[in-house]
GROMACS .gro file of C-alpha atoms in nm:
model
  317
    1MET     CA    1   9.469  10.976   8.769
    2LYS     CA    2   9.153  10.824   8.913
    3TYR     CA    3   9.117  10.792   9.290
    4ASN     CA    4   8.906  10.530   9.465
    5ARG     CA    5   8.755  10.526   9.812
    6CYS     CA    6   8.941  10.274  10.030
    7GLY     CA    7   8.671  10.064  10.189
    8HIS     CA    8   8.456  10.260  10.433
    9SER     CA    9   8.738  10.500  10.524
   10GLY     CA   10   8.801  10.861  10.432
   11VAL     CA   11   9.110  10.764  10.231
   12LEU     CA   12   9.125  10.795   9.853
   13LEU     CA   13   9.398  10.592   9.683
   14PRO     CA   14   9.508  10.623   9.321
   15ALA     CA   15   9.387  10.347   9.091
   16LEU     CA   16   9.755  10.275   9.025
   17SER     CA   17  10.007  10.283   9.309
   18LEU     CA   18  10.386  10.251   9.288
   19GLY     CA   19  10.548   9.946   9.445
   20PHE     CA   20  10.910   9.969   9.560
   21TRP     CA   21  10.975   9.592   9.555
   22HIS     CA   22  11.207   9.613   9.252
   23ASN     CA   23  11.417   9.894   9.101
   24PHE     CA   24  11.465  10.085   9.426
   25GLY     CA   25  11.758   9.899   9.579
   26GLN     CA   26  12.132   9.881   9.542
   27ASN     CA   27  12.111   9.706   9.203
   28THR     CA   28  11.955  10.014   9.042
   29PRO     CA   29  12.130  10.351   9.000
   30ASP     CA   30  11.979  10.617   9.225
   31GLU     CA   31  11.905  10.850   8.934
   32GLN     CA   32  11.706  10.579   8.757
   33SER     CA   33  11.500  10.509   9.071
   34ARG     CA   34  11.461  10.881   9.134
   35SER     CA   35  11.328  10.944   8.783
   36ILE     CA   36  11.067  10.668   8.825
   37ALA     CA   37  10.940  10.799   9.159
   38ARG     CA   38  10.926  11.160   9.036
   39ALA     CA   39  10.741  11.059   8.719
   40ALA     CA   40  10.491  10.859   8.924
   41PHE     CA   41  10.415  11.154   9.150
   42ASP     CA   42  10.384  11.390   8.852
   43CYS     CA   43  10.128  11.148   8.703
   44GLY     CA   44   9.916  11.155   9.018
   45ILE     CA   45  10.043  10.834   9.179
   46THR     CA   46  10.034  10.947   9.540
   47HIS     CA   47  10.068  10.605   9.706
   48PHE     CA   48  10.417  10.457   9.749
   49ASP     CA   49  10.423  10.101   9.883
   50LEU     CA   50  10.731   9.964  10.060
   51ALA     CA   51  10.836   9.696  10.308
   52ASN     CA   52  11.119   9.669  10.556
   53ASN     CA   53  11.303   9.408  10.346
   54TYR     CA   54  11.267   9.564   9.999
   55GLY     CA   55  11.604   9.616   9.838
   56PRO     CA   56  11.847   9.463   9.787
   57GLU     CA   57  11.987   9.489  10.052
   58PRO     CA   58  11.697   9.473  10.298
   59GLY     CA   59  11.608   9.828  10.395
   60ALA     CA   60  11.759   9.984  10.083
   61ALA     CA   61  11.424  10.086   9.928
   62GLU     CA   62  11.315  10.263  10.246
   63ALA     CA   63  11.652  10.437  10.276
   64PHE     CA   64  11.623  10.551   9.914
   65LEU     CA   65  11.275  10.695   9.964
   66GLY     CA   66  11.399  10.859  10.283
   67ARG     CA   67  11.655  11.051  10.077
   68MET     CA   68  11.385  11.148   9.827
   69LEU     CA   69  11.157  11.268  10.104
   70ARG     CA   70  11.440  11.492  10.220
   71ASP     CA   71  11.563  11.613   9.881
   72ASP     CA   72  11.276  11.585   9.628
   73PHE     CA   73  10.949  11.558   9.820
   74ARG     CA   74  11.028  11.782  10.116
   75CYS     CA   75  10.729  12.004  10.039
   76HIS     CA   76  10.499  11.719   9.936
   77ARG     CA   77  10.487  11.482  10.233
   78ASP     CA   78  10.121  11.550  10.297
   79GLU     CA   79  10.037  11.479   9.933
   80LEU     CA   80  10.185  11.128   9.965
   81PHE     CA   81  10.041  10.813  10.118
   82ILE     CA   82  10.333  10.596  10.232
   83SER     CA   83  10.303  10.236  10.344
   84THR     CA   84  10.551   9.986  10.478
   85LYS     CA   85  10.536   9.633  10.620
   86ALA     CA   86  10.700   9.383  10.852
   87ALA     CA   87  10.690   9.006  10.913
   88TYR     CA   88  10.925   8.864  10.647
   89ASP     CA   89  11.293   8.793  10.714
   90MET     CA   90  11.477   9.116  10.793
   91TRP     CA   91  11.766   9.057  11.036
   92ASP     CA   92  11.940   8.763  11.200
   93GLY     CA   93  11.829   8.602  11.521
   94PRO     CA   94  11.491   8.502  11.663
   95TYR     CA   95  11.337   8.852  11.648
   96GLY     CA   96  11.410   8.939  11.284
   97SER     CA   97  11.101   8.787  11.128
   98TRP     CA   98  10.736   8.685  11.173
   99ALA     CA   99  10.477   8.882  11.367
  100SER     CA  100  10.563   8.895  11.735
  101ARG     CA  101  10.523   9.224  11.919
  102LYS     CA  102  10.902   9.239  11.945
  103HIS     CA  103  10.955   9.211  11.569
  104LEU     CA  104  10.673   9.440  11.455
  105MET     CA  105  10.762   9.721  11.695
  106ALA     CA  106  11.137   9.701  11.631
  107SER     CA  107  11.095   9.675  11.254
  108LEU     CA  108  10.865   9.975  11.232
  109ASP     CA  109  11.105  10.184  11.440
  110GLN     CA  110  11.385  10.089  11.199
  111SER     CA  111  11.165  10.171  10.899
  112LEU     CA  112  11.078  10.514  11.036
  113THR     CA  113  11.448  10.585  11.089
  114ARG     CA  114  11.534  10.486  10.731
  115LEU     CA  115  11.244  10.689  10.593
  116GLY     CA  116  11.318  10.988  10.812
  117LEU     CA  117  10.953  11.002  10.922
  118SER     CA  118  10.775  11.015  11.254
  119TYR     CA  119  10.488  10.805  11.116
  120VAL     CA  120  10.379  10.612  10.807
  121ASP     CA  121  10.032  10.640  10.665
  122LEU     CA  122   9.981  10.263  10.652
  123PHE     CA  123  10.155   9.975  10.828
  124TYR     CA  124  10.094   9.615  10.719
  125CYS     CA  125  10.147   9.285  10.886
  126HIS     CA  126  10.313   9.139  10.576
  127ARG     CA  127  10.217   8.777  10.639
  128TYR     CA  128  10.023   8.565  10.886
  129ASP     CA  129  10.229   8.413  11.167
  130PRO     CA  130  10.091   8.071  11.265
  131ASP     CA  131  10.303   8.046  11.579
  132THR     CA  132  10.250   8.385  11.745
  133PRO     CA  133   9.916   8.422  11.926
  134LEU     CA  134   9.684   8.615  11.697
  135GLN     CA  135   9.583   8.852  11.977
  136GLU     CA  136   9.949   8.949  12.030
  137THR     CA  137   9.993   9.043  11.666
  138LEU     CA  138   9.664   9.229  11.641
  139GLN     CA  139   9.704   9.419  11.969
  140THR     CA  140  10.049   9.528  11.853
  141LEU     CA  141   9.892   9.672  11.538
  142VAL     CA  142   9.634   9.855  11.750
  143ASP     CA  143   9.908   9.993  11.975
  144ILE     CA  144  10.113  10.109  11.675
  145VAL     CA  145   9.824  10.331  11.566
  146ARG     CA  146   9.759  10.455  11.918
  147GLN     CA  147  10.128  10.544  11.954
  148GLY     CA  148  10.101  10.758  11.642
  149LYS     CA  149  10.354  10.554  11.441
  150ALA     CA  150  10.098  10.468  11.172
  151LEU     CA  151   9.765  10.621  11.075
  152TYR     CA  152   9.613  10.299  10.941
  153ILE     CA  153   9.665   9.923  10.954
  154GLY     CA  154   9.662   9.670  10.670
  155LEU     CA  155   9.684   9.293  10.636
  156SER     CA  156   9.867   9.107  10.362
  157ARG     CA  157   9.861   8.740  10.266
  158TRP     CA  158   9.655   8.628  10.564
  159PRO     CA  159   9.432   8.318  10.531
  160ALA     CA  160   9.062   8.399  10.528
  161GLU     CA  161   8.981   8.265  10.875
  162ALA     CA  162   9.262   8.463  11.040
  163ALA     CA  163   9.178   8.773  10.835
  164LYS     CA  164   8.815   8.756  10.948
  165LEU     CA  165   8.926   8.740  11.313
  166GLY     CA  166   9.163   9.027  11.242
  167TYR     CA  167   8.893   9.247  11.091
  168ASP     CA  168   8.670   9.185  11.394
  169TYR     CA  169   8.944   9.246  11.653
  170LEU     CA  170   9.068   9.567  11.494
  171ARG     CA  171   8.719   9.707  11.440
  172GLN     CA  172   8.617   9.636  11.801
  173ARG     CA  173   8.915   9.847  11.916
  174ASP     CA  174   8.835  10.137  11.684
  175VAL     CA  175   9.136  10.067  11.459
  176PRO     CA  176   8.958   9.912  11.160
  177CYS     CA  177   9.170   9.743  10.894
  178LEU     CA  178   9.205   9.988  10.608
  179ILE     CA  179   9.307   9.751  10.331
  180TYR     CA  180   9.407   9.396  10.239
  181GLN     CA  181   9.695   9.334   9.999
  182GLY     CA  182   9.697   9.019   9.789
  183ARG     CA  183   9.847   8.875   9.471
  184LEU     CA  184   9.596   8.903   9.190
  185ASN     CA  185   9.636   8.888   8.813
  186LEU     CA  186   9.491   8.705   8.515
  187PHE     CA  187   9.709   8.402   8.585
  188ASP     CA  188   9.662   8.399   8.962
  189GLN     CA  189   9.309   8.464   9.083
  190VAL     CA  190   9.329   8.279   9.415
  191ALA     CA  191   9.295   8.609   9.605
  192LYS     CA  192   8.951   8.692   9.462
  193PRO     CA  193   8.776   8.559   9.776
  194ASP     CA  194   9.014   8.773   9.986
  195MET     CA  195   8.906   9.077   9.786
  196GLN     CA  196   8.540   8.993   9.838
  197LEU     CA  197   8.592   8.934  10.212
  198ALA     CA  198   8.769   9.269  10.245
  199ALA     CA  199   8.479   9.443  10.073
  200SER     CA  200   8.227   9.275  10.303
  201GLU     CA  201   8.431   9.392  10.604
  202GLY     CA  202   8.449   9.751  10.486
  203ALA     CA  203   8.817   9.733  10.387
  204GLY     CA  204   8.983   9.810  10.057
  205PHE     CA  205   9.185   9.568   9.844
  206ILE     CA  206   9.513   9.637   9.665
  207ALA     CA  207   9.657   9.391   9.415
  208PHE     CA  208  10.027   9.318   9.378
  209SER     CA  209  10.206   9.135   9.095
  210PRO     CA  210   9.938   9.249   8.847
  211LEU     CA  211  10.147   9.151   8.543
  212ALA     CA  212  10.267   8.819   8.687
  213GLN     CA  213  10.626   8.941   8.710
  214GLY     CA  214  10.621   9.040   8.342
  215LEU     CA  215  10.454   8.734   8.192
  216LEU     CA  216  10.146   8.943   8.113
  217THR     CA  217  10.342   9.173   7.883
  218ASP     CA  218  10.486   9.139   7.534
  219ARG     CA  219  10.832   9.061   7.678
  220TYR     CA  220  10.803   8.685   7.648
  221LEU     CA  221  10.595   8.641   7.333
  222ASN     CA  222  10.896   8.501   7.148
  223GLY     CA  223  11.074   8.330   7.436
  224ILE     CA  224  11.308   8.457   7.707
  225PRO     CA  225  11.495   8.779   7.614
  226ALA     CA  226  11.856   8.794   7.728
  227ASP     CA  227  11.796   9.118   7.919
  228SER     CA  228  11.476   9.005   8.094
  229ARG     CA  229  11.422   8.949   8.465
  230MET     CA  230  11.369   8.580   8.398
  231ALA     CA  231  11.712   8.557   8.234
  232HIS     CA  232  11.924   8.752   8.481
  233ASP     CA  233  11.729   8.745   8.810
  234PRO     CA  234  11.525   8.424   8.834
  235ARG     CA  235  11.463   8.452   9.210
  236PHE     CA  236  11.094   8.525   9.161
  237LEU     CA  237  11.033   8.440   8.794
  238LYS     CA  238  11.198   8.115   8.693
  239PRO     CA  239  11.247   8.004   8.330
  240ASP     CA  240  11.043   7.689   8.387
  241ALA     CA  241  10.738   7.913   8.444
  242LEU     CA  242  10.727   7.979   8.070
  243THR     CA  243  10.591   7.643   7.964
  244PRO     CA  244  10.469   7.589   7.605
  245GLN     CA  245  10.113   7.593   7.741
  246LYS     CA  246  10.169   7.922   7.925
  247LEU     CA  247  10.336   8.077   7.620
  248ASN     CA  248  10.040   7.978   7.402
  249CYS     CA  249   9.804   8.135   7.657
  250ILE     CA  250  10.008   8.458   7.662
  251ARG     CA  251   9.995   8.478   7.283
  252THR     CA  252   9.618   8.424   7.281
  253LEU     CA  253   9.569   8.695   7.542
  254ASN     CA  254   9.794   8.924   7.338
  255ASP     CA  255   9.570   8.865   7.035
  256ILE     CA  256   9.265   8.965   7.241
  257ALA     CA  257   9.444   9.279   7.359
  258GLN     CA  258   9.537   9.372   7.002
  259GLN     CA  259   9.173   9.332   6.900
  260ARG     CA  260   9.094   9.586   7.173
  261GLY     CA  261   9.361   9.815   7.029
  262GLU     CA  262   9.592   9.798   7.332
  263ALA     CA  263   9.900   9.624   7.467
  264LEU     CA  264   9.872   9.302   7.666
  265ALA     CA  265   9.997   9.478   7.981
  266THR     CA  266   9.733   9.748   7.939
  267MET     CA  267   9.457   9.490   7.908
  268ALA     CA  268   9.586   9.291   8.208
  269LEU     CA  269   9.580   9.604   8.426
  270ALA     CA  270   9.241   9.712   8.292
  271TRP     CA  271   9.101   9.366   8.372
  272LEU     CA  272   9.198   9.421   8.736
  273LEU     CA  273   9.053   9.771   8.747
  274HIS     CA  274   8.715   9.652   8.623
  275HIS     CA  275   8.660   9.471   8.956
  276GLN     CA  276   8.444   9.703   9.167
  277GLU     CA  277   8.585   9.567   9.496
  278LEU     CA  278   8.940   9.663   9.401
  279THR     CA  279   9.083   9.990   9.533
  280SER     CA  280   9.425  10.007   9.368
  281VAL     CA  281   9.683   9.811   9.169
  282LEU     CA  282  10.051   9.810   9.263
  283ILE     CA  283  10.266   9.854   8.958
  284GLY     CA  284  10.642   9.842   8.921
  285ALA     CA  285  10.849  10.012   8.653
  286SER     CA  286  11.208  10.014   8.538
  287SER     CA  287  11.179  10.354   8.367
  288PRO     CA  288  10.948  10.657   8.353
  289ASP     CA  289  10.843  10.558   7.999
  290GLN     CA  290  10.736  10.211   8.113
  291LEU     CA  291  10.543  10.363   8.401
  292ARG     CA  292  10.360  10.605   8.171
  293ARG     CA  293  10.271  10.321   7.933
  294ASN     CA  294  10.102  10.143   8.223
  295LEU     CA  295   9.882  10.449   8.277
  296ALA     CA  296   9.709  10.371   7.946
  297CYS     CA  297   9.488  10.124   8.134
  298LEU     CA  298   9.306  10.417   8.293
  299ASP     CA  299   9.158  10.499   7.953
  300SER     CA  300   9.075  10.142   7.850
  301ALA     CA  301   8.730  10.074   7.714
  302PRO     CA  302   8.499   9.864   7.933
  303PHE     CA  303   8.515   9.492   7.866
  304SER     CA  304   8.232   9.340   7.668
  305GLN     CA  305   8.092   9.007   7.782
  306GLU     CA  306   8.236   8.852   7.467
  307GLU     CA  307   8.584   8.977   7.554
  308LEU     CA  308   8.558   8.847   7.910
  309THR     CA  309   8.452   8.508   7.775
  310LEU     CA  310   8.745   8.502   7.533
  311ILE     CA  311   8.984   8.582   7.819
  312THR     CA  312   8.833   8.311   8.040
  313ASN     CA  313   8.862   8.055   7.762
  314ALA     CA  314   9.222   8.156   7.692
  315LEU     CA  315   9.313   8.098   8.056
  316LYS     CA  316   9.170   7.747   8.037
  317GLN     CA  317   9.409   7.643   7.759
   0.00000   0.00000   0.00000
C-alpha cells in the first residue's frame, strides 16, 4: 500500500480506502462483509469510511464495524483511521437530518454508540445545509473536536463558496479542515475544482464513486447482467444510465485499458491516482477477490500524454 500526506496535516491515508456504503448492511451476510474488511486491512487499507445512514437499514454499517472492532480488530484500533458523517436523512422528525447543532451532535453520539468507540478519527458534515446558519454548523464541528469526539473534521459535497468560508472559519479556530470528500471519476469530473480548492486551503481530497457505480468496469460491456446492481438495485444506478452513447464510450475506454495491459477498472482508478492533489480513493467491494483486483492500480504505469488524449477524446463521444 502507498500512503499519502493528507493536506498539511500529520495524517497519512492509504491511496485506496474502504467505503462502507454498500455490502456492509443487512442485505449482505456478515461473514461476507467481515471477509472484505479483514482482507482490506491485511492489504494495508487502514482507512474505513462510514456514515450514520449507511446500511440498509440506516446505522447497520456502523453497527457491523462496531462488532468487528470488538471481535476482529480489538488489538488494532490505533492502526485504523475511522470516519463517519451526518447530515443526510437518518431518523424521523425535524432533527433527523441536515446540519443543525442538534442533529450533528445527536447523530455523532449515536454513531459512537453503534461503533463502540469514544471518538472517531474523522467526522464529516455530509452535505451543505442551506437553511441552517453556517456559523452554527461550523462551530458545532469545532466543538465536536474540542469535546474529544473526533480528532479531525471533514466537509463533503459543499459548494465552493460555503467550503471556502468553512476552511477559513475552522482554521481560525485551530480546527483546520482535514479533507474534502467529493464524487470524482472519469465520467463525473465536476469535483475537480473542489479538489483544487482543498489543495489550496491545505486540505486533502478523497474521491468517492471512482468507478461510477460499476459503469467503469467490464460488467456492462455487453449490456446489463442479470446479477448486476443496475438490474436488482437501481436506487443509485438506473438502467437508463447505460445509453448507447455511454456504452460506446465504455467500450472505447476498455480498449484503451487493454492497450495498457490492464482492466478498465484498474485504469479508471489509476487515472484518479495520477492527480497530485488527490489523497485517497474510496473503493467498494463485494468480495475479497474484487478488492484485491482493485489494488492492481497501485502498480499501474504512468499515463503517457497520448493515452490521456485518447481518454479525453473517448469521453467526448
